[in-house]
Coordinates of C-alpha atoms in Angstrom, one line a residue:
X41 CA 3.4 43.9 14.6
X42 CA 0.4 43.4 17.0
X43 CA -2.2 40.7 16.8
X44 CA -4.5 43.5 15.8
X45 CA -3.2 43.3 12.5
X46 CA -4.6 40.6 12.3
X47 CA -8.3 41.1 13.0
X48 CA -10.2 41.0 9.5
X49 CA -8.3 37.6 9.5
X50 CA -10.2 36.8 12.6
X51 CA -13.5 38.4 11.6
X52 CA -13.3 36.9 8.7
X53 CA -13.1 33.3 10.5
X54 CA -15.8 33.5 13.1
X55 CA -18.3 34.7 10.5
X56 CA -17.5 31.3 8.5
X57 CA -17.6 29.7 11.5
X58 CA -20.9 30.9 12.2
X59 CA -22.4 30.8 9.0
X60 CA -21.1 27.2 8.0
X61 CA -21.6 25.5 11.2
X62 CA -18.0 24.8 11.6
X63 CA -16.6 23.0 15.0
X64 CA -13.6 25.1 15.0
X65 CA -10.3 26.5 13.8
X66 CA -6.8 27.2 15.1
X67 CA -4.3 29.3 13.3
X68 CA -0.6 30.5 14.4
X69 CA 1.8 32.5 12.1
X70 CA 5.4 33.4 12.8
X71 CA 8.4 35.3 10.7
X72 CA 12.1 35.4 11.5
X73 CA 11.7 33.6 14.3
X74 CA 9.0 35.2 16.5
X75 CA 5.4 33.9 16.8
X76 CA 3.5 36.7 16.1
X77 CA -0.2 35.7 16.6
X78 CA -1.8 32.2 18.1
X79 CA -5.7 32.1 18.6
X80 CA -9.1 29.4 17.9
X81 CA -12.1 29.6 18.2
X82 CA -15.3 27.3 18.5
X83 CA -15.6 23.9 20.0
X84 CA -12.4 21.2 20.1
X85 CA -15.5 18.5 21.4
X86 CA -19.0 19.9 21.2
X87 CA -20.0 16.8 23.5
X88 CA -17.9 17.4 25.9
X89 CA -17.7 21.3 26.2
X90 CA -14.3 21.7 25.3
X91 CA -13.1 24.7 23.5
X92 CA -10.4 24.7 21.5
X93 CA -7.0 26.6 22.3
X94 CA -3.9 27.0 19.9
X95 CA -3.0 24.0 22.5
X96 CA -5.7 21.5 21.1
X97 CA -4.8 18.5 19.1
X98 CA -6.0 18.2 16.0
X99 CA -5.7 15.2 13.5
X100 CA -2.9 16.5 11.1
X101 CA -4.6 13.8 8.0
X102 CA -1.1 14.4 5.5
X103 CA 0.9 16.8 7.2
X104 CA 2.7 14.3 8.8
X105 CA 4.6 13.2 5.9
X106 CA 7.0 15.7 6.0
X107 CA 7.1 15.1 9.8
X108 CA 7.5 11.3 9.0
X109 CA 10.2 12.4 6.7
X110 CA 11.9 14.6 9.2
X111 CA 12.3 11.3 11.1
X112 CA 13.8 9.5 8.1
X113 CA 16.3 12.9 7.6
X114 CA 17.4 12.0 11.4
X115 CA 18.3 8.4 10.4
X116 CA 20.0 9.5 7.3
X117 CA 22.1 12.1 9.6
X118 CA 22.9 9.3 11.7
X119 CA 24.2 7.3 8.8
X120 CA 21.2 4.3 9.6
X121 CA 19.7 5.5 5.3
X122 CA 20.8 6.2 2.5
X123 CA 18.2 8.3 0.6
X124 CA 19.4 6.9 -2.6
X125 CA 19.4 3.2 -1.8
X126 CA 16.0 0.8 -2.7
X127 CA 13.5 1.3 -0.1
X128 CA 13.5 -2.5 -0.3
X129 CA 16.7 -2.6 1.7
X130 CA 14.9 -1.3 4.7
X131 CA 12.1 -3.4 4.5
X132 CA 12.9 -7.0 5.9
X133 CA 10.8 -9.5 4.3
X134 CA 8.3 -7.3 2.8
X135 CA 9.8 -6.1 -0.9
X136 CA 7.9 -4.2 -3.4
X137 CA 6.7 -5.8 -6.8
X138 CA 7.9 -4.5 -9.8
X139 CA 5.3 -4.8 -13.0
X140 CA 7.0 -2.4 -15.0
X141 CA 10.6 -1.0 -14.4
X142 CA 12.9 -2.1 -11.5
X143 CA 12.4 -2.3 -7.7
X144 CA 15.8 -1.2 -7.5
X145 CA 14.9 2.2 -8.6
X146 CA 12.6 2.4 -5.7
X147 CA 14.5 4.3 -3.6
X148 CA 13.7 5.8 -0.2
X149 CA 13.7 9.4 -2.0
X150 CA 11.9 8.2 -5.2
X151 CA 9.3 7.0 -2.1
X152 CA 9.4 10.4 -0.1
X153 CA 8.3 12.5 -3.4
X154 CA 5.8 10.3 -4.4
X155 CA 7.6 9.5 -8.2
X156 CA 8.7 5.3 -7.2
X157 CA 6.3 3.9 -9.3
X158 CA 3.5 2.8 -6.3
X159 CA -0.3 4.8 -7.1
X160 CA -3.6 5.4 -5.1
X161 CA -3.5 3.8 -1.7
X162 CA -5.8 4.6 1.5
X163 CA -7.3 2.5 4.0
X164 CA -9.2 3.3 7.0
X165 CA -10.3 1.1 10.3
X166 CA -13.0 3.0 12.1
X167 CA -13.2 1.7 16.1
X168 CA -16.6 0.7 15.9
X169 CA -15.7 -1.9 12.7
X170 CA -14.4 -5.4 13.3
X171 CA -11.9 -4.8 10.5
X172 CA -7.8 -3.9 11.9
X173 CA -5.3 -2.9 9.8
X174 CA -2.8 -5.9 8.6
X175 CA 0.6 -5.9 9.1
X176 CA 3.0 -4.1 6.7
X177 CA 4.4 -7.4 5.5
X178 CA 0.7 -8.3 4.5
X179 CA 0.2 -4.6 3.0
X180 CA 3.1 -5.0 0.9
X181 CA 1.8 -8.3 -0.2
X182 CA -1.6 -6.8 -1.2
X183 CA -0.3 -3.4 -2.4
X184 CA 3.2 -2.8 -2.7
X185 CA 3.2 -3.3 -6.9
X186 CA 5.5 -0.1 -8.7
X187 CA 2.9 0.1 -11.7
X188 CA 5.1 2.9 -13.2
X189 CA 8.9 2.9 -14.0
X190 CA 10.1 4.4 -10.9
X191 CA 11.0 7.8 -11.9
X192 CA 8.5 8.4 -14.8
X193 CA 5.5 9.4 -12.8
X194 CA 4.4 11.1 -9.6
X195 CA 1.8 9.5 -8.3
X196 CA 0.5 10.7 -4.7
X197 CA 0.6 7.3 -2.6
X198 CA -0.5 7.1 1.3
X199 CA 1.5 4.3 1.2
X200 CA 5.1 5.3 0.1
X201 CA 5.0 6.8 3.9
X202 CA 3.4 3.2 5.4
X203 CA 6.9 1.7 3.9
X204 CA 8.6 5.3 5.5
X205 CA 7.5 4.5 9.0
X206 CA 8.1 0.7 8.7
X207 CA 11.7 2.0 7.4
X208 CA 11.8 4.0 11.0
X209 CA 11.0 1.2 13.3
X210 CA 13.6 -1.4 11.7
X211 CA 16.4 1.0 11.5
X212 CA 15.9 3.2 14.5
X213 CA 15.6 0.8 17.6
X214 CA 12.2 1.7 18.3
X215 CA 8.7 1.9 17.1
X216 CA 8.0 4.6 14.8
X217 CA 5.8 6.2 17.3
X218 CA 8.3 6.1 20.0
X219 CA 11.5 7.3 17.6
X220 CA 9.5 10.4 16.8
X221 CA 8.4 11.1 20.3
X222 CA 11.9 10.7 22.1
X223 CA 14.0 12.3 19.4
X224 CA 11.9 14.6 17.2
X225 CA 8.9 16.2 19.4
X226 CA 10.4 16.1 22.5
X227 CA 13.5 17.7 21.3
X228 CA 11.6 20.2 19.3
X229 CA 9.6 21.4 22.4
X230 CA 6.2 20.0 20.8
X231 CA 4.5 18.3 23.8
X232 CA 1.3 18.2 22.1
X233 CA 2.2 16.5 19.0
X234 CA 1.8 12.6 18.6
X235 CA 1.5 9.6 16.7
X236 CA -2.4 9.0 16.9
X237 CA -3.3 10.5 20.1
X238 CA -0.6 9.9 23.0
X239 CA -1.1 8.7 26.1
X240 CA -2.4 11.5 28.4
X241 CA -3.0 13.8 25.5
X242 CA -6.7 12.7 25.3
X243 CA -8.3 15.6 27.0
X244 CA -6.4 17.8 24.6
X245 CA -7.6 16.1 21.5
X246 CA -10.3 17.7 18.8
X247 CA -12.8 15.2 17.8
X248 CA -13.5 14.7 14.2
X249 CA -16.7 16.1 12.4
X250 CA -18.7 15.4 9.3
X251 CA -20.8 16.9 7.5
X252 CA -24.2 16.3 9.3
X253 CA -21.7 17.7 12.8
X254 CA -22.0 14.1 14.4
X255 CA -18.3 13.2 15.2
X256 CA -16.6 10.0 13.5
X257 CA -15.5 7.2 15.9
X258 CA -11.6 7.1 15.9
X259 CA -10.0 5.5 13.2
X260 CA -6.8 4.6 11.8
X261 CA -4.7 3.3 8.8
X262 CA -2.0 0.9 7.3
X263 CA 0.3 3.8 6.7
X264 CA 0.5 5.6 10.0
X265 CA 3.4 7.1 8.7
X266 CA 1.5 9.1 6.1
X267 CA -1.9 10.1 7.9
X268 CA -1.4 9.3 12.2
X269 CA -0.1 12.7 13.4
X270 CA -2.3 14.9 15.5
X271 CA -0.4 18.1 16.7
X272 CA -1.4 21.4 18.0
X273 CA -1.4 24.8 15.9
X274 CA 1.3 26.3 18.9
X275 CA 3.2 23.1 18.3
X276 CA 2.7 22.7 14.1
X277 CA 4.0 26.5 13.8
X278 CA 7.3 25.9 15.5
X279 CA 7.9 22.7 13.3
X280 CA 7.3 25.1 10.6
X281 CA 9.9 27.5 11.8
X282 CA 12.0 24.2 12.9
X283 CA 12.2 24.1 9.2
X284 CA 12.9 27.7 8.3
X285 CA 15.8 27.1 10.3
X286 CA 14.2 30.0 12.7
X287 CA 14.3 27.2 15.7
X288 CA 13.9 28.3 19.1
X289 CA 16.7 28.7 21.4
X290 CA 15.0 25.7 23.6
X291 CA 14.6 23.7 20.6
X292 CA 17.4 21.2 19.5
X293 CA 19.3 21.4 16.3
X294 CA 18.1 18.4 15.1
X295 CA 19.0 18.5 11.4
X296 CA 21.8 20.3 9.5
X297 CA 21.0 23.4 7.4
X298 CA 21.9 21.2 4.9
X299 CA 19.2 18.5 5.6
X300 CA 16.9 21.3 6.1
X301 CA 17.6 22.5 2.4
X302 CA 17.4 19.0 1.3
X303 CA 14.0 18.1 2.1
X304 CA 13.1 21.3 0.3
X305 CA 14.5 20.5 -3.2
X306 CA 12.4 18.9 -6.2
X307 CA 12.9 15.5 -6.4
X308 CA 12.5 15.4 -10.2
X309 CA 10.3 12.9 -11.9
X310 CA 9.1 12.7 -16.5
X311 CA 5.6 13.8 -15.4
X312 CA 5.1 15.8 -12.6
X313 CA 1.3 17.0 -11.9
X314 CA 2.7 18.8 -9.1
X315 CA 6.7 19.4 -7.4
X316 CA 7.6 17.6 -4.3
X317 CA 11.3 17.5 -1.9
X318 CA 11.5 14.7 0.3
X319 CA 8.2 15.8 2.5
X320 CA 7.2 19.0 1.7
X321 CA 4.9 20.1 -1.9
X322 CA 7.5 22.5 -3.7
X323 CA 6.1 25.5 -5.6
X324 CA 8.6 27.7 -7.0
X325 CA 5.7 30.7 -7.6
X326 CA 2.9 31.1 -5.4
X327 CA 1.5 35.1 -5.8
X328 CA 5.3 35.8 -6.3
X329 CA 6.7 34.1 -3.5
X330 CA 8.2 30.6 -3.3
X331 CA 6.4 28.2 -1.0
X332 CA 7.3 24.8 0.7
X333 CA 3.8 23.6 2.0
X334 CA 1.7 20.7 3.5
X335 CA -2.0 20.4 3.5
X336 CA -4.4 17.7 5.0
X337 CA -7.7 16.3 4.3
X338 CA -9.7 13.3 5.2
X339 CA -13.0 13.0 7.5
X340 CA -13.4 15.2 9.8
X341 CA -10.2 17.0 9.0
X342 CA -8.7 19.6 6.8
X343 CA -5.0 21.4 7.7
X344 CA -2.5 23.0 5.9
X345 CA 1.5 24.4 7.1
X346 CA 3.0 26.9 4.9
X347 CA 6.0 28.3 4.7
X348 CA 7.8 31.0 2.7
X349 CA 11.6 30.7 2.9
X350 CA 12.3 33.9 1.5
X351 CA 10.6 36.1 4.0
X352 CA 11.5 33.7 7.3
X353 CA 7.2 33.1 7.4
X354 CA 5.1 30.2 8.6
X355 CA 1.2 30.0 9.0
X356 CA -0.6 27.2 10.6
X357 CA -4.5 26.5 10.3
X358 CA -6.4 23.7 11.5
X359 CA -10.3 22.8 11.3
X360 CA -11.5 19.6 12.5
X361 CA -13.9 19.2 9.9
X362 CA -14.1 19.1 6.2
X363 CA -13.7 22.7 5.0
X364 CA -11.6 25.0 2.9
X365 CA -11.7 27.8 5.6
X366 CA -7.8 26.6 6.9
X367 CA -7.5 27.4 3.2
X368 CA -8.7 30.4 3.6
X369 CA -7.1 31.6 6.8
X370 CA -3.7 31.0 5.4
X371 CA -4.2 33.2 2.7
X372 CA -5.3 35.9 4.4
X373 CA -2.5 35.6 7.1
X374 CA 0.0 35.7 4.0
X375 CA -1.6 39.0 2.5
X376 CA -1.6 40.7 6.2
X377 CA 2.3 39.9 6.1
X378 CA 2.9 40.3 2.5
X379 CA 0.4 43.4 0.8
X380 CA 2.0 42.8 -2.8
X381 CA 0.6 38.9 -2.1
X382 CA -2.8 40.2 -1.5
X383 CA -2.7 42.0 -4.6
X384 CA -1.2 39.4 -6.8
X385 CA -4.0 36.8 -5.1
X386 CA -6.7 39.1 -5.9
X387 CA -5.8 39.7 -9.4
X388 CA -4.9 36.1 -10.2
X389 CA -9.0 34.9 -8.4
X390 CA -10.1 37.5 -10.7
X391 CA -8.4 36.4 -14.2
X392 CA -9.1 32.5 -13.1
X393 CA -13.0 34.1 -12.8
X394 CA -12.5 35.0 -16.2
X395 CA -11.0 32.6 -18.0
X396 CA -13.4 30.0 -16.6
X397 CA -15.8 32.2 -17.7
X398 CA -14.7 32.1 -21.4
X399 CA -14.0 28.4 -21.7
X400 CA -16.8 26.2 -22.3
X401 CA -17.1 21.9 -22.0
X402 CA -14.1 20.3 -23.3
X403 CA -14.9 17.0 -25.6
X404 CA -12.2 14.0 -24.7
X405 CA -10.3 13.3 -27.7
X406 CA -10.8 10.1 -29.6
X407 CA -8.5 7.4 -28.7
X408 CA -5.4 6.8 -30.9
X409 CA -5.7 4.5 -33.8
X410 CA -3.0 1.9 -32.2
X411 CA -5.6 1.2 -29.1
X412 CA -9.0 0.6 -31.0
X413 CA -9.8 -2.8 -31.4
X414 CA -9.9 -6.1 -28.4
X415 CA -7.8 -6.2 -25.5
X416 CA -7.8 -9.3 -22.7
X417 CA -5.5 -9.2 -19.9
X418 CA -5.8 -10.1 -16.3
X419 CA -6.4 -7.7 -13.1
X420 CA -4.2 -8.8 -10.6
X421 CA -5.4 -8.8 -7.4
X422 CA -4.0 -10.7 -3.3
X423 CA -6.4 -13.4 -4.0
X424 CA -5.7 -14.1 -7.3
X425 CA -5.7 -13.0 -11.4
X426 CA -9.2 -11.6 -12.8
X427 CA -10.3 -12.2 -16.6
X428 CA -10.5 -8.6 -17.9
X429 CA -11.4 -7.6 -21.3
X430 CA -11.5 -4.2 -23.3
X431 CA -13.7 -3.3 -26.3
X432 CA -12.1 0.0 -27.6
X433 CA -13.9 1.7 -31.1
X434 CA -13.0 4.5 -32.5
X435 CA -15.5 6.7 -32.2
X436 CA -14.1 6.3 -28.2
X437 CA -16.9 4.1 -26.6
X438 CA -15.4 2.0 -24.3
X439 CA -16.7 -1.4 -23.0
X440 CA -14.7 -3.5 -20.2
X441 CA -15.2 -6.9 -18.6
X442 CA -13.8 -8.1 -15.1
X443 CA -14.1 -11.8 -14.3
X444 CA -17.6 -13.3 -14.6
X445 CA -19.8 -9.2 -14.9
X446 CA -21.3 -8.1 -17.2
X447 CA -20.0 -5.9 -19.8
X448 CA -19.9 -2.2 -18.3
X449 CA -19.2 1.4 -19.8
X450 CA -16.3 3.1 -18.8
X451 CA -18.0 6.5 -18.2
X452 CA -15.5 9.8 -18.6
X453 CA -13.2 7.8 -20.2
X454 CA -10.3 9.9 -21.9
X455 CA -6.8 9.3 -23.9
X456 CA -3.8 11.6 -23.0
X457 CA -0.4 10.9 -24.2
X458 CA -1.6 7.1 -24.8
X459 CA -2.9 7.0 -21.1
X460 CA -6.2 5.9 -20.6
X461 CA -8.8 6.9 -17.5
X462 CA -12.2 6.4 -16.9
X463 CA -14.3 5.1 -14.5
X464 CA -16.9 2.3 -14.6
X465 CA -18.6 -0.8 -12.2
X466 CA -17.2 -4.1 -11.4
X467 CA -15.9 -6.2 -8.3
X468 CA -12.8 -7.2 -7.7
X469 CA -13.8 -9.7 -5.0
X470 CA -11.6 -9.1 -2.4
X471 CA -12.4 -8.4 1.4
X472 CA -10.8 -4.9 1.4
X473 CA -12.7 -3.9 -1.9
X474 CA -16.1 -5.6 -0.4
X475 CA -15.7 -3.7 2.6
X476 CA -17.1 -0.9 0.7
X477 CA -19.3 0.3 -2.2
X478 CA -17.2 0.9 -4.9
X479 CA -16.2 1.9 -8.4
X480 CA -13.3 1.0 -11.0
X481 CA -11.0 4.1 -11.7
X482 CA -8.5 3.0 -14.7
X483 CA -5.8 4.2 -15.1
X484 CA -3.6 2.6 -18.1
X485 CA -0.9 3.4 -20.2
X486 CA -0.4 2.1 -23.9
X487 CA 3.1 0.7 -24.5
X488 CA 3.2 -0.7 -27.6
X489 CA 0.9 -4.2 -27.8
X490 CA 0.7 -3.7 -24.2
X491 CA -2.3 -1.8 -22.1
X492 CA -1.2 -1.7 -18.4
X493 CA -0.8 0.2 -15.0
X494 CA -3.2 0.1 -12.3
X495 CA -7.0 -1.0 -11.2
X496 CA -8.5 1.3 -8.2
X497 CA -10.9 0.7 -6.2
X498 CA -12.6 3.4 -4.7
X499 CA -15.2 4.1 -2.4
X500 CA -18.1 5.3 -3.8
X501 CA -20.6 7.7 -2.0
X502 CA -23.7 7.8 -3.5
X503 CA -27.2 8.6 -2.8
X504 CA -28.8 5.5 -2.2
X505 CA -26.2 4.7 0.9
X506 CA -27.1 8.0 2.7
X507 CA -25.3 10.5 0.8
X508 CA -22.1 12.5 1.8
X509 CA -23.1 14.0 5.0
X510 CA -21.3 12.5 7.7
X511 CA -20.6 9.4 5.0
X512 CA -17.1 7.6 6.1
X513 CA -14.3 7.5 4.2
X514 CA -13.2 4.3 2.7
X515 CA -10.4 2.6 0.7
X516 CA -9.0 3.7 -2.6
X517 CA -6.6 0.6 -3.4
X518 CA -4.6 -0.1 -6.5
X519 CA -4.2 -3.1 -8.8
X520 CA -1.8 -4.4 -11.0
X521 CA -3.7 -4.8 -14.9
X522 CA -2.2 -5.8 -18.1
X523 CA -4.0 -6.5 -21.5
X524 CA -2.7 -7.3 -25.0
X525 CA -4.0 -6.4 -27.9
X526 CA -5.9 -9.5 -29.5
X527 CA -4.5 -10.4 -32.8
X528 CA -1.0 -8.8 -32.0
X529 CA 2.1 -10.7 -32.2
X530 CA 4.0 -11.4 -28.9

């Protein structure tokens, strides 16, 4: 097959390109073991004049948890992890919090697939702020609370692969960044892959763009391990076919078939929004194929590795901006490879059309009896306990208090399987929340006399602080809350 066959895909992309303004894009796609097309297009630094080439880093954003997790798969290989033991065994000082359930049941695969009881966590540290991140003791300290009976709920967290990469450096003999240089790029060939950007990779790397096409200034995290990665889309498609077990004859055999398989396999969990392996998103039916697949997004980034086991295929496409187009690209390098993909695709965009054509607003259901009434509890947060009240009637109105605010309405507030959400205003007072305008996400669930789970804070974007265009990303950062219901015996 010639790169021709490709060229609606590439029409396709530089009329987006064009029409949205885009920086740029790089794409790659392989099967059984032969790279079949690299190309980009548009600029990897507009300032500079640098184009970009399938050989220009871009900031991976998540995809480099599963190639944090191939770096925890080495250690397991080389009998430095058990998957299966707490993740607080590899942690030194630092050790998780358990509200609910039992840190023990924390493991280092329960962290890998998102289902160990953490929630929510970002942070980010743009150069131009005073703010670094703290250590991953002090992280722990702030953060590392299991709000959720490890097990019972899959929760995406950031930093489940913070505590992955801290797990790397104490067991490996190195730093995290230098482990997965010396024994996983370099062995896999991938010279222009990195933790944040390497040293001499710099005129290689994409800067990253927002909405209004003025870059970001470089910025990092408190869970490298889950966000740091930059790579190239040459480099990212033969990790991809690392994984297919289609390596190249110069690349090492780094994990066993077995490992490979591993990494790929549900990790089960009660309530599972999504499937996850140790890694990789699982999907056992995507247009009639199964896929094991890693997107990213953040500011100035979106990215997204797929593969399809069954037919030996991998695509790569990577945008350094905020866009759906790698989205796009993928899919349409799938349905070049796979025609009855393309059909089922088309026909499933066109009965989603439909249906969401039928349905009309949904009204959230009322809460259940048990929860109406008074609630006090405390938010827990690093610099101390917060009053925090609850007014629940049953018509589903729903007042809370923190600390010394006012009363606020919890807008979009809704009750699912005795799980409360909603959103509404309020401070939590500490540094990392005041760093940024936020709002209050709750997310509670009803056990018995008992209202608890976790407190978020999340950066809000709104009009009055200049909008989304080129707005930078901020935390999203969970809290420990627990009410009782007032009058209830203990």
């Amino acid at each position: 097959m010639g790169t021709h066959a490709f060229s609606q895909v590439e029409a396709m992309v530089r009329e987006r390109l064009a029409s949205s303004a885009l920086p740029s894009l790089a794409v790659a796609v392989a099967r059984d073991g032969e790279v079949l097309w690299e190309a980009a297009w548009g600029w990897a630094s507009r300032e500079r004049r640098i184009p970009a080439t399938p050989h220009t880093l871009y900031s991976l954003a998540s995809i480099s948890k599963p190639i944090t997790a191939t770096g925890v798969m080495l250690l397991k290989e080389r009998g430095k992890v058990d998957l299966d033991a707490p993740i607080d065994d590899y942690l030194g000082e630092a050790k998780l919090r358990a509200w609910v359930g039992d840190a023990k049941d924390a493991t280092v695969r329960r962290i890998a697939s998102h289902s160990a009881g953490l929630h929510t966590h970002c942070q980010f540290f743009y150069a131009d702020e005073p703010h670094r991140p703290p250590s991953m003791e002090e992280t722990v300290r702030r953060y590392g609370h299991i709000v959720h009976p490890p097990g019972q709920r899959r929760v995406y967290c950031n930093l489940g692969y913070g505590l992955l990469d801290t797990l790397i450096s104490r067991h490996s003999g190195k730093p995290y960044a230098d482990l997965m240089r010396e024994d996983v790029f370099l062995p896999l060939g991938l010279t222009h892959t990195s933790v944040d950007i390497g040293l001499g990779l710099e005129p290689y790397a994409a800067e990253r763009y927002g909405a209004d096409g003025i870059a970001y200034p470089f910025y990092e995290f408190d869970h490298p391990g889950g966000s740091a990665v930059y790579s190239s889309a040459h480099d990212l498609l033969r990790f991809g076919m690392f994984h297919l077990g289609n390596r190249l004859p110069e690349q090492a055999a780094l994990l066993s078939p077995e490992s490979l398989e591993e990494m790929r396999r549900l990790v089960p969990a009660e309530q599972e929004p999504f499937g996850y392996g140790v890694g990789w998103y699982v999907k056992a039916d995507e247009c009639g194929y199964p896929v094991v697949y890693h997107g990213g997004g953040m500011g100035g980034v979106n990215t997204i590795l797929k593969l399809v086991p069954s037919e030996r295929i991998a695509v790569v496409a990577l945008c350094n901006a905020c866009t759906d187009l790698p989205f796009e690209a993928a899919a349409e390098m799938l349905a070049v490879l796979l025609p009855d993909y393309a059909e089922r695709r088309e026909r499933e965009q066109a009965e989603a059309a439909q249906t969401a054509s039928k349905e009309g607003p949904t009204q959230a259901a009322p809460p259940p009896a048990e929860a109406v009434g008074e609630w006090k509890g405390i938010v827990h947060t690093y610099d101390g306990d917060l009053p925090f009240s609850l007014r629940v009637k049953p018509d589903g109105d729903l007042h809370a208090r923190i600390g010394e605010d006012l009363p606020a309405l919890v807008n979009e507030a809704t009750w699912e399987g005795g799980q409360l959400t909603g959103v509404m205003v309020g401070d939590l007072r500490t540094e990392d929340v005041r760093r940024w305008s936020c709002r209050l996400h709750l997310d509670l669930t009803l056990r018995g006399n008992s209202l608890s789970g976790a407190v978020l804070a999340v950066h809000h974007q709104d009009a009055q602080q200049g909008g989304a265009p080129g707005r930078r990303l901020g935390n999203a950062i969970s809290h420990w809350a627990e009410l009782k219901r007032e009058g209830a015996g203990s």
